[in-house]
PDB file of C-alpha atoms in Angstrom:
ATOM      1  CA  MET A 315      14.288  14.914   6.080  1.00  0.00           C
ATOM      2  CA  SER A 316      13.771  15.457   9.600  1.00  0.00           C
ATOM      3  CA  GLU A 317       9.852  14.605  10.694  1.00  0.00           C
ATOM      4  CA  PRO A 318       8.541  11.815   8.991  1.00  0.00           C
ATOM      5  CA  LEU A 319       6.660  11.986   5.895  1.00  0.00           C
ATOM      6  CA  LYS A 320       2.980  10.491   6.776  1.00  0.00           C
ATOM      7  CA  LEU A 321       0.907   8.481   4.154  1.00  0.00           C
ATOM      8  CA  HIS A 322      -1.419  10.072   1.887  1.00  0.00           C
ATOM      9  CA  HIS A 323      -2.697   7.358  -0.003  1.00  0.00           C
ATOM     10  CA  VAL A 324      -1.791   3.963  -1.150  1.00  0.00           C
ATOM     11  CA  GLY A 325      -2.376   3.418  -5.344  1.00  0.00           C
ATOM     12  CA  ILE A 326      -4.341   0.388  -6.529  1.00  0.00           C
ATOM     13  CA  VAL A 327      -4.331  -0.283 -10.356  1.00  0.00           C
ATOM     14  CA  VAL A 328      -7.772  -2.070 -10.802  1.00  0.00           C
ATOM     15  CA  GLN A 329      -8.860  -3.271 -14.581  1.00  0.00           C
ATOM     16  CA  GLU A 330     -12.145  -1.498 -13.805  1.00  0.00           C
ATOM     17  CA  LEU A 331     -13.678   0.905 -11.078  1.00  0.00           C
ATOM     18  CA  GLU A 332     -16.781   0.032 -10.698  1.00  0.00           C
ATOM     19  CA  GLU A 333     -16.567  -3.429 -10.275  1.00  0.00           C
ATOM     20  CA  ALA A 334     -13.456  -2.967  -7.333  1.00  0.00           C
ATOM     21  CA  ILE A 335     -15.941  -0.556  -5.813  1.00  0.00           C
ATOM     22  CA  GLU A 336     -18.857  -2.930  -5.797  1.00  0.00           C
ATOM     23  CA  ARG A 337     -16.303  -5.659  -3.844  1.00  0.00           C
ATOM     24  CA  TYR A 338     -14.107  -3.270  -1.716  1.00  0.00           C
ATOM     25  CA  CYS A 339     -17.874  -1.897  -0.871  1.00  0.00           C
ATOM     26  CA  LEU A 340     -17.866  -5.838   1.390  1.00  0.00           C
ATOM     27  CA  LEU A 341     -15.276  -4.225   4.513  1.00  0.00           C
ATOM     28  CA  GLY A 342     -17.698  -1.407   4.517  1.00  0.00           C
ATOM     29  CA  LEU A 343     -15.210   1.175   2.776  1.00  0.00           C
ATOM     30  CA  LYS A 344     -17.121   4.107   0.285  1.00  0.00           C
ATOM     31  CA  GLU A 345     -16.367   6.123  -2.160  1.00  0.00           C
ATOM     32  CA  THR A 346     -16.189  10.282  -1.657  1.00  0.00           C
ATOM     33  CA  GLU A 347     -14.850  11.105  -4.934  1.00  0.00           C
ATOM     34  CA  ARG A 348     -14.002  10.365  -8.534  1.00  0.00           C
ATOM     35  CA  GLY A 349     -12.388  12.517 -11.395  1.00  0.00           C
ATOM     36  CA  ILE A 350      -9.961  11.684 -14.144  1.00  0.00           C
ATOM     37  CA  VAL A 351      -6.462  12.220 -14.264  1.00  0.00           C
ATOM     38  CA  GLU A 352      -5.205  13.201 -17.058  1.00  0.00           C
ATOM     39  CA  LYS A 353      -1.756  13.222 -17.106  1.00  0.00           C
ATOM     40  CA  PHE A 354      -1.703   9.863 -16.282  1.00  0.00           C
ATOM     41  CA  ASP A 355      -4.341   8.496 -18.392  1.00  0.00           C
ATOM     42  CA  VAL A 356      -6.469   7.102 -15.668  1.00  0.00           C
ATOM     43  CA  ALA A 357     -10.034   7.565 -13.669  1.00  0.00           C
ATOM     44  CA  VAL A 358      -9.494   7.163 -10.306  1.00  0.00           C
ATOM     45  CA  SER A 359     -11.833   7.081  -6.914  1.00  0.00           C
ATOM     46  CA  MET A 360     -11.050   7.600  -3.625  1.00  0.00           C
ATOM     47  CA  ILE A 361     -11.676   5.570  -0.990  1.00  0.00           C
ATOM     48  CA  PRO A 362     -10.952   6.533   2.582  1.00  0.00           C
ATOM     49  CA  ALA A 363     -10.054   3.530   4.986  1.00  0.00           C
ATOM     50  CA  GLY A 364      -9.209   5.722   8.750  1.00  0.00           C
ATOM     51  CA  ASN A 365      -7.329   8.375   8.149  1.00  0.00           C
ATOM     52  CA  VAL A 366      -5.401   7.164   4.638  1.00  0.00           C
ATOM     53  CA  LYS A 367      -7.142   6.724   1.005  1.00  0.00           C
ATOM     54  CA  LEU A 368      -7.305   4.181  -1.287  1.00  0.00           C
ATOM     55  CA  GLU A 369      -7.132   5.577  -5.400  1.00  0.00           C
ATOM     56  CA  LEU A 370      -8.108   2.840  -7.429  1.00  0.00           C
ATOM     57  CA  MET A 371      -6.813   4.062 -10.606  1.00  0.00           C
ATOM     58  CA  GLN A 372      -8.680   2.201 -14.060  1.00  0.00           C
ATOM     59  CA  PRO A 373      -6.088   3.049 -17.338  1.00  0.00           C
ATOM     60  CA  LEU A 374      -7.856   4.820 -19.766  1.00  0.00           C
ATOM     61  CA  GLY A 375      -5.181   5.052 -22.381  1.00  0.00           C
ATOM     62  CA  GLU A 376      -1.524   4.015 -23.369  1.00  0.00           C
ATOM     63  CA  GLY A 377       0.150   5.480 -20.165  1.00  0.00           C
ATOM     64  CA  ASN A 378       2.557   3.964 -17.722  1.00  0.00           C
ATOM     65  CA  VAL A 379      -0.705   2.234 -15.156  1.00  0.00           C
ATOM     66  CA  GLN A 380      -1.860   0.445 -18.592  1.00  0.00           C
ATOM     67  CA  LYS A 381       1.836  -0.816 -19.080  1.00  0.00           C
ATOM     68  CA  PHE A 382       1.570  -1.223 -15.362  1.00  0.00           C
ATOM     69  CA  LEU A 383      -1.188  -3.354 -15.102  1.00  0.00           C
ATOM     70  CA  GLU A 384      -0.332  -5.656 -18.902  1.00  0.00           C
ATOM     71  CA  LYS A 385       2.636  -6.628 -17.535  1.00  0.00           C
ATOM     72  CA  ARG A 386       1.734  -6.989 -13.733  1.00  0.00           C
ATOM     73  CA  GLY A 387      -2.207  -7.341 -13.373  1.00  0.00           C
ATOM     74  CA  GLU A 388      -4.376  -5.495 -11.280  1.00  0.00           C
ATOM     75  CA  GLY A 389      -2.837  -4.567  -7.441  1.00  0.00           C
ATOM     76  CA  LEU A 390      -1.213  -2.314  -5.757  1.00  0.00           C
ATOM     77  CA  HIS A 391       1.310   0.374  -7.302  1.00  0.00           C
ATOM     78  CA  HIS A 392       2.399   2.625  -5.014  1.00  0.00           C
ATOM     79  CA  LEU A 393       2.894   4.470  -1.770  1.00  0.00           C
ATOM     80  CA  ALA A 394       1.955   8.180  -1.653  1.00  0.00           C
ATOM     81  CA  PHE A 395       3.475  10.789   1.447  1.00  0.00           C
ATOM     82  CA  GLU A 396       1.969  13.916   2.110  1.00  0.00           C
ATOM     83  CA  VAL A 397       4.252  17.183   1.494  1.00  0.00           C
ATOM     84  CA  LYS A 398       4.555  20.814   2.773  1.00  0.00           C
ATOM     85  CA  ASN A 399       6.784  21.768  -0.057  1.00  0.00           C
ATOM     86  CA  ILE A 400       7.380  19.790  -3.453  1.00  0.00           C
ATOM     87  CA  GLU A 401      10.230  21.506  -4.890  1.00  0.00           C
ATOM     88  CA  ALA A 402      12.439  21.794  -1.997  1.00  0.00           C
ATOM     89  CA  THR A 403      11.618  17.901  -1.024  1.00  0.00           C
ATOM     90  CA  LEU A 404      12.589  16.889  -4.316  1.00  0.00           C
ATOM     91  CA  ALA A 405      15.747  19.125  -3.874  1.00  0.00           C
ATOM     92  CA  ALA A 406      17.097  17.895  -0.830  1.00  0.00           C
ATOM     93  CA  LEU A 407      16.184  14.204  -2.152  1.00  0.00           C
ATOM     94  CA  LYS A 408      18.017  14.126  -5.391  1.00  0.00           C
ATOM     95  CA  SER A 409      20.881  16.291  -2.933  1.00  0.00           C
ATOM     96  CA  GLN A 410      21.177  12.561  -1.433  1.00  0.00           C
ATOM     97  CA  GLY A 411      21.469   9.878  -4.097  1.00  0.00           C
ATOM     98  CA  VAL A 412      17.518   9.961  -4.826  1.00  0.00           C
ATOM     99  CA  GLN A 413      16.837   8.961  -8.086  1.00  0.00           C
ATOM    100  CA  LEU A 414      13.428  10.910  -9.199  1.00  0.00           C
ATOM    101  CA  ILE A 415      11.085  10.085 -12.065  1.00  0.00           C
ATOM    102  CA  ASP A 416       9.714  14.168 -11.615  1.00  0.00           C
ATOM    103  CA  GLU A 417      12.325  15.932 -11.324  1.00  0.00           C
ATOM    104  CA  VAL A 418       9.124  19.333 -11.576  1.00  0.00           C
ATOM    105  CA  PRO A 419       5.787  18.281 -10.027  1.00  0.00           C
ATOM    106  CA  ARG A 420       2.873  17.088 -12.212  1.00  0.00           C
ATOM    107  CA  PRO A 421      -0.613  17.973 -11.855  1.00  0.00           C
ATOM    108  CA  GLY A 422      -2.396  15.171 -10.043  1.00  0.00           C
ATOM    109  CA  PHE A 423      -5.382  14.107  -8.626  1.00  0.00           C
ATOM    110  CA  GLY A 424      -7.803  16.937  -6.494  1.00  0.00           C
ATOM    111  CA  GLY A 425      -5.881  19.635  -8.011  1.00  0.00           C
ATOM    112  CA  HIS A 426      -2.697  18.953  -6.304  1.00  0.00           C
ATOM    113  CA  ARG A 427       1.173  18.725  -7.306  1.00  0.00           C
ATOM    114  CA  VAL A 428       2.376  15.435  -7.874  1.00  0.00           C
ATOM    115  CA  ALA A 429       6.069  14.120  -8.045  1.00  0.00           C
ATOM    116  CA  PHE A 430       7.405  10.461  -8.430  1.00  0.00           C
ATOM    117  CA  LEU A 431      10.824   9.131  -7.198  1.00  0.00           C
ATOM    118  CA  HIS A 432      12.055   5.709  -8.673  1.00  0.00           C
ATOM    119  CA  PRO A 433      11.660   2.057  -7.127  1.00  0.00           C
ATOM    120  CA  MET A 434      15.147   1.802  -7.879  1.00  0.00           C
ATOM    121  CA  SER A 435      15.889   4.271  -4.718  1.00  0.00           C
ATOM    122  CA  PHE A 436      13.298   2.713  -2.272  1.00  0.00           C
ATOM    123  CA  SER A 437      13.980  -0.768  -2.548  1.00  0.00           C
ATOM    124  CA  GLY A 438      11.321  -1.798  -5.524  1.00  0.00           C
ATOM    125  CA  LEU A 439       8.442   0.832  -3.515  1.00  0.00           C
ATOM    126  CA  LEU A 440       7.372   3.328  -6.149  1.00  0.00           C
ATOM    127  CA  VAL A 441       7.319   6.197  -4.008  1.00  0.00           C
ATOM    128  CA  GLU A 442       4.525   9.294  -4.601  1.00  0.00           C
ATOM    129  CA  LEU A 443       5.437  12.697  -3.723  1.00  0.00           C
ATOM    130  CA  VAL A 444       1.839  14.629  -2.843  1.00  0.00           C
ATOM    131  CA  GLU A 445       1.719  19.006  -2.021  1.00  0.00           C
ATOM    132  CA  ALA A 446      -0.847  19.036   0.460  1.00  0.00           C
ATOM    133  CA  GLU A 447      -1.450  21.123   3.250  1.00  0.00           C
ATOM    134  CA  ASP A 448      -2.531  18.621   7.021  1.00  0.00           C
TER     135      ASP A 448
ATOM    136  CA  MET B 932     -19.522  -4.643   7.361  1.00  0.00           C
ATOM    137  CA  SER B 933     -21.041  -1.105   8.386  1.00  0.00           C
ATOM    138  CA  GLU B 934     -18.346   1.045   9.318  1.00  0.00           C
ATOM    139  CA  PRO B 935     -15.762   1.719   7.278  1.00  0.00           C
ATOM    140  CA  LEU B 936     -12.629  -0.362   7.873  1.00  0.00           C
ATOM    141  CA  LYS B 937      -9.208   1.457   9.181  1.00  0.00           C
ATOM    142  CA  LEU B 938      -5.990   0.747   7.282  1.00  0.00           C
ATOM    143  CA  HIS B 939      -3.450  -0.719  10.096  1.00  0.00           C
ATOM    144  CA  HIS B 940      -0.416  -1.287   8.118  1.00  0.00           C
ATOM    145  CA  VAL B 941       0.777  -1.767   4.382  1.00  0.00           C
ATOM    146  CA  GLY B 942       2.808  -5.031   3.424  1.00  0.00           C
ATOM    147  CA  ILE B 943       6.210  -4.193   1.412  1.00  0.00           C
ATOM    148  CA  VAL B 944       8.570  -7.408   0.615  1.00  0.00           C
ATOM    149  CA  VAL B 945      12.539  -6.274   0.559  1.00  0.00           C
ATOM    150  CA  GLN B 946      15.054  -8.472  -0.324  1.00  0.00           C
ATOM    151  CA  GLU B 947      17.504  -6.877   2.848  1.00  0.00           C
ATOM    152  CA  LEU B 948      15.466  -5.364   5.894  1.00  0.00           C
ATOM    153  CA  GLU B 949      18.459  -2.910   6.434  1.00  0.00           C
ATOM    154  CA  GLU B 950      19.299  -1.605   3.153  1.00  0.00           C
ATOM    155  CA  ALA B 951      14.937  -0.924   2.989  1.00  0.00           C
ATOM    156  CA  ILE B 952      15.333   0.995   6.500  1.00  0.00           C
ATOM    157  CA  GLU B 953      18.188   3.032   5.156  1.00  0.00           C
ATOM    158  CA  ARG B 954      16.138   4.193   2.371  1.00  0.00           C
ATOM    159  CA  TYR B 955      13.415   4.945   4.439  1.00  0.00           C
ATOM    160  CA  CYS B 956      15.613   7.627   6.475  1.00  0.00           C
ATOM    161  CA  LEU B 957      15.849   9.842   3.409  1.00  0.00           C
ATOM    162  CA  LEU B 958      12.373  10.133   3.738  1.00  0.00           C
ATOM    163  CA  GLY B 959      11.960  10.688   7.381  1.00  0.00           C
ATOM    164  CA  LEU B 960      10.582   7.686   8.549  1.00  0.00           C
ATOM    165  CA  LYS B 961      11.983   5.125  10.799  1.00  0.00           C
ATOM    166  CA  GLU B 962      11.788   1.421  12.208  1.00  0.00           C
ATOM    167  CA  THR B 963       9.898   1.844  15.996  1.00  0.00           C
ATOM    168  CA  GLU B 964       9.782  -2.361  16.121  1.00  0.00           C
ATOM    169  CA  ARG B 965      11.943  -5.321  14.781  1.00  0.00           C
ATOM    170  CA  GLY B 966      11.010  -8.997  14.984  1.00  0.00           C
ATOM    171  CA  ILE B 967      10.431 -12.688  13.316  1.00  0.00           C
ATOM    172  CA  VAL B 968       6.889 -13.660  12.471  1.00  0.00           C
ATOM    173  CA  GLU B 969       7.777 -17.407  11.958  1.00  0.00           C
ATOM    174  CA  LYS B 970       4.068 -18.403  10.736  1.00  0.00           C
ATOM    175  CA  PHE B 971       5.181 -16.565   7.541  1.00  0.00           C
ATOM    176  CA  ASP B 972       8.526 -17.433   7.409  1.00  0.00           C
ATOM    177  CA  VAL B 973       9.886 -13.523   7.796  1.00  0.00           C
ATOM    178  CA  ALA B 974      11.437 -10.318   9.384  1.00  0.00           C
ATOM    179  CA  VAL B 975       9.152  -8.408   9.995  1.00  0.00           C
ATOM    180  CA  SER B 976      10.297  -4.020  10.600  1.00  0.00           C
ATOM    181  CA  MET B 977       7.826  -1.606  11.778  1.00  0.00           C
ATOM    182  CA  ILE B 978       7.860   1.631  10.450  1.00  0.00           C
ATOM    183  CA  PRO B 979       5.192   4.513  11.300  1.00  0.00           C
ATOM    184  CA  ALA B 980       4.544   7.017   8.429  1.00  0.00           C
ATOM    185  CA  GLY B 981       1.105   9.076   9.735  1.00  0.00           C
ATOM    186  CA  ASN B 982      -1.537   6.555  11.750  1.00  0.00           C
ATOM    187  CA  VAL B 983      -0.407   4.202   9.051  1.00  0.00           C
ATOM    188  CA  LYS B 984       2.841   2.135   9.291  1.00  0.00           C
ATOM    189  CA  LEU B 985       4.847  -0.207   6.980  1.00  0.00           C
ATOM    190  CA  GLU B 986       5.150  -3.097   7.336  1.00  0.00           C
ATOM    191  CA  LEU B 987       8.362  -4.239   5.854  1.00  0.00           C
ATOM    192  CA  MET B 988       9.485  -8.258   5.410  1.00  0.00           C
ATOM    193  CA  GLN B 989      12.188  -9.937   4.674  1.00  0.00           C
ATOM    194  CA  PRO B 990      11.575 -13.873   4.115  1.00  0.00           C
ATOM    195  CA  LEU B 991      13.490 -15.794   6.132  1.00  0.00           C
ATOM    196  CA  GLY B 992      13.207 -19.257   4.851  1.00  0.00           C
ATOM    197  CA  GLU B 993      10.812 -21.243   1.235  1.00  0.00           C
ATOM    198  CA  GLY B 994       7.473 -19.757   2.344  1.00  0.00           C
ATOM    199  CA  ASN B 995       4.548 -17.668   0.287  1.00  0.00           C
ATOM    200  CA  VAL B 996       6.776 -14.347   1.005  1.00  0.00           C
ATOM    201  CA  GLN B 997       9.751 -15.894  -0.577  1.00  0.00           C
ATOM    202  CA  LYS B 998       7.931 -17.524  -3.014  1.00  0.00           C
ATOM    203  CA  PHE B 999       6.992 -13.348  -4.112  1.00  0.00           C
ATOM    204  CA  LEU B1000      10.232 -12.292  -3.949  1.00  0.00           C
ATOM    205  CA  GLU B1001      10.797 -14.305  -6.283  1.00  0.00           C
ATOM    206  CA  LYS B1002       8.241 -14.303  -8.780  1.00  0.00           C
ATOM    207  CA  ARG B1003       7.978 -10.626  -8.641  1.00  0.00           C
ATOM    208  CA  GLY B1004      10.224  -8.647  -7.092  1.00  0.00           C
ATOM    209  CA  GLU B1005      10.681  -6.291  -3.980  1.00  0.00           C
ATOM    210  CA  GLY B1006       7.547  -3.629  -3.193  1.00  0.00           C
ATOM    211  CA  LEU B1007       4.744  -3.560  -2.141  1.00  0.00           C
ATOM    212  CA  HIS B1008       2.934  -6.781  -0.632  1.00  0.00           C
ATOM    213  CA  HIS B1009      -0.698  -6.596   0.768  1.00  0.00           C
ATOM    214  CA  LEU B1010      -3.098  -4.024   2.671  1.00  0.00           C
ATOM    215  CA  ALA B1011      -4.018  -4.912   6.463  1.00  0.00           C
ATOM    216  CA  PHE B1012      -7.183  -3.592   7.740  1.00  0.00           C
ATOM    217  CA  GLU B1013      -8.123  -3.206  11.868  1.00  0.00           C
ATOM    218  CA  VAL B1014     -11.214  -5.633  12.994  1.00  0.00           C
ATOM    219  CA  LYS B1015     -12.475  -4.965  16.717  1.00  0.00           C
ATOM    220  CA  ASN B1016     -13.374  -9.446  16.014  1.00  0.00           C
ATOM    221  CA  ILE B1017     -11.640 -11.198  13.277  1.00  0.00           C
ATOM    222  CA  GLU B1018     -14.006 -14.802  13.993  1.00  0.00           C
ATOM    223  CA  ALA B1019     -17.473 -12.371  13.270  1.00  0.00           C
ATOM    224  CA  THR B1020     -15.589 -10.523  10.789  1.00  0.00           C
ATOM    225  CA  LEU B1021     -14.384 -13.601   8.920  1.00  0.00           C
ATOM    226  CA  ALA B1022     -18.289 -15.072   9.171  1.00  0.00           C
ATOM    227  CA  ALA B1023     -19.758 -12.299   7.467  1.00  0.00           C
ATOM    228  CA  LEU B1024     -17.239 -11.829   4.561  1.00  0.00           C
ATOM    229  CA  LYS B1025     -17.863 -15.698   4.023  1.00  0.00           C
ATOM    230  CA  SER B1026     -21.524 -14.847   3.932  1.00  0.00           C
ATOM    231  CA  GLN B1027     -21.117 -12.187   1.490  1.00  0.00           C
ATOM    232  CA  GLY B1028     -19.143 -14.798  -1.061  1.00  0.00           C
ATOM    233  CA  VAL B1029     -15.488 -13.553   0.068  1.00  0.00           C
ATOM    234  CA  GLN B1030     -13.047 -16.101  -0.844  1.00  0.00           C
ATOM    235  CA  LEU B1031     -10.542 -16.449   2.138  1.00  0.00           C
ATOM    236  CA  ILE B1032      -7.434 -17.524   2.373  1.00  0.00           C
ATOM    237  CA  ASP B1033      -7.182 -18.271   6.631  1.00  0.00           C
ATOM    238  CA  GLU B1034     -10.550 -19.562   7.574  1.00  0.00           C
ATOM    239  CA  VAL B1035      -9.140 -19.601  10.919  1.00  0.00           C
ATOM    240  CA  PRO B1036      -6.854 -16.565  12.547  1.00  0.00           C
ATOM    241  CA  ARG B1037      -3.048 -17.104  13.033  1.00  0.00           C
ATOM    242  CA  PRO B1038      -0.100 -15.426  14.484  1.00  0.00           C
ATOM    243  CA  GLY B1039       0.704 -12.042  13.376  1.00  0.00           C
ATOM    244  CA  PHE B1040       3.005  -9.702  13.967  1.00  0.00           C
ATOM    245  CA  GLY B1041       3.483  -7.880  17.597  1.00  0.00           C
ATOM    246  CA  GLY B1042       0.607 -11.266  18.937  1.00  0.00           C
ATOM    247  CA  HIS B1043      -2.153 -10.183  16.895  1.00  0.00           C
ATOM    248  CA  ARG B1044      -4.480 -12.292  15.641  1.00  0.00           C
ATOM    249  CA  VAL B1045      -4.744 -12.414  11.937  1.00  0.00           C
ATOM    250  CA  ALA B1046      -6.047 -13.758   8.668  1.00  0.00           C
ATOM    251  CA  PHE B1047      -5.547 -13.064   4.595  1.00  0.00           C
ATOM    252  CA  LEU B1048      -8.125 -12.886   2.079  1.00  0.00           C
ATOM    253  CA  HIS B1049      -8.298 -14.035  -1.518  1.00  0.00           C
ATOM    254  CA  PRO B1050      -7.051 -11.210  -3.465  1.00  0.00           C
ATOM    255  CA  MET B1051      -9.580 -12.561  -6.121  1.00  0.00           C
ATOM    256  CA  SER B1052     -12.298 -11.221  -4.466  1.00  0.00           C
ATOM    257  CA  PHE B1053     -10.517  -7.486  -3.691  1.00  0.00           C
ATOM    258  CA  SER B1054      -9.710  -7.181  -7.755  1.00  0.00           C
ATOM    259  CA  GLY B1055      -5.852  -8.205  -7.315  1.00  0.00           C
ATOM    260  CA  LEU B1056      -5.887  -6.699  -3.308  1.00  0.00           C
ATOM    261  CA  LEU B1057      -4.210  -9.048  -1.088  1.00  0.00           C
ATOM    262  CA  VAL B1058      -6.248  -8.060   1.754  1.00  0.00           C
ATOM    263  CA  GLU B1059      -5.275  -8.681   5.647  1.00  0.00           C
ATOM    264  CA  LEU B1060      -7.437  -8.305   8.475  1.00  0.00           C
ATOM    265  CA  VAL B1061      -5.207  -7.725  12.201  1.00  0.00           C
ATOM    266  CA  GLU B1062      -7.428  -8.110  15.253  1.00  0.00           C
ATOM    267  CA  ALA B1063      -6.221  -5.099  17.435  1.00  0.00           C
ATOM    268  CA  GLU B1064      -8.072  -2.351  19.394  1.00  0.00           C
ATOM    269  CA  ASP B1065      -8.815   1.175  18.873  1.00  0.00           C
TER     270      ASP B1065
END
C-alpha cells in the first residue's frame, strides 16, 4: 500500500453504554450517533474526538465482543482504518501474507462495508478496514 | 470541560519495535519519530495515521508497560487527548470525581508534559492527557 491509511475510529468495549457515555462527557466528548450492528451483536455509540471517532460497543449477545468482555474486561478493542476499495485492499494485503479474519467484507456501523485483519499479522493489534469516502 | 478533547495518539504495546514497524508498513504507515521515554522505561516509535499518531511502545525495563505486556500481551494500551493547560484540566477533572494516576504532570515523548487518568473513571479506558499546541 503506497498511501498511508488514515485512522477512522477506535473501537472500545464497554459493559454499559449509558454509563460509559456519561463518563466520557467529563472529557467534553459527546455522542453523535447510536445504532445496533447485528452482524457483530453490539449496540454502538459514536463519539467524535477531533478527526477520529470513538466507537463504544456494548455486547448484546454471545458474539466475539461479549467473549472479549468476559476474557479481558472493558477497554480498547480495535483500530479501524479508512480504505477506498475494500476488496482491492484485502487482496493486496493477502498477497503480502497478511492473515484475514474476513475474506469478504461484511456490513458494519453506518452502512459501511468492513473487514477485520488478524492481530497476529500486526503485533497484537486487531485491525478493521472501513470502506469510506474522504 | 466544555470543548471536546481531540485525540492526540493511540498507545500500543509491542514486544519488538522493528518487527511491529515492518508489519505496520503493510498498511502504508511509516515511522516519523523515534525516542526513549525514561520516566516510562520505553522505546517509542511515532507513526502518523491521518491526523492521529500511533505510539508504539517497547518496554525496556521492569516498568508498568512491561507489566502490561506480561499480563495482557501485545496490543492497545491507552488513548491520549490533547489539552492546552494540563494543570487546569487535571484540577477540573479531579473536582468532578475523576481518579488521577498522576496528580502532577510528568515528561512524556517529544518533550510534552503528560498525565494519566485512572481507567476506573472511564469504563476501563486508560486515558492520557498531553499538553500540546494545536
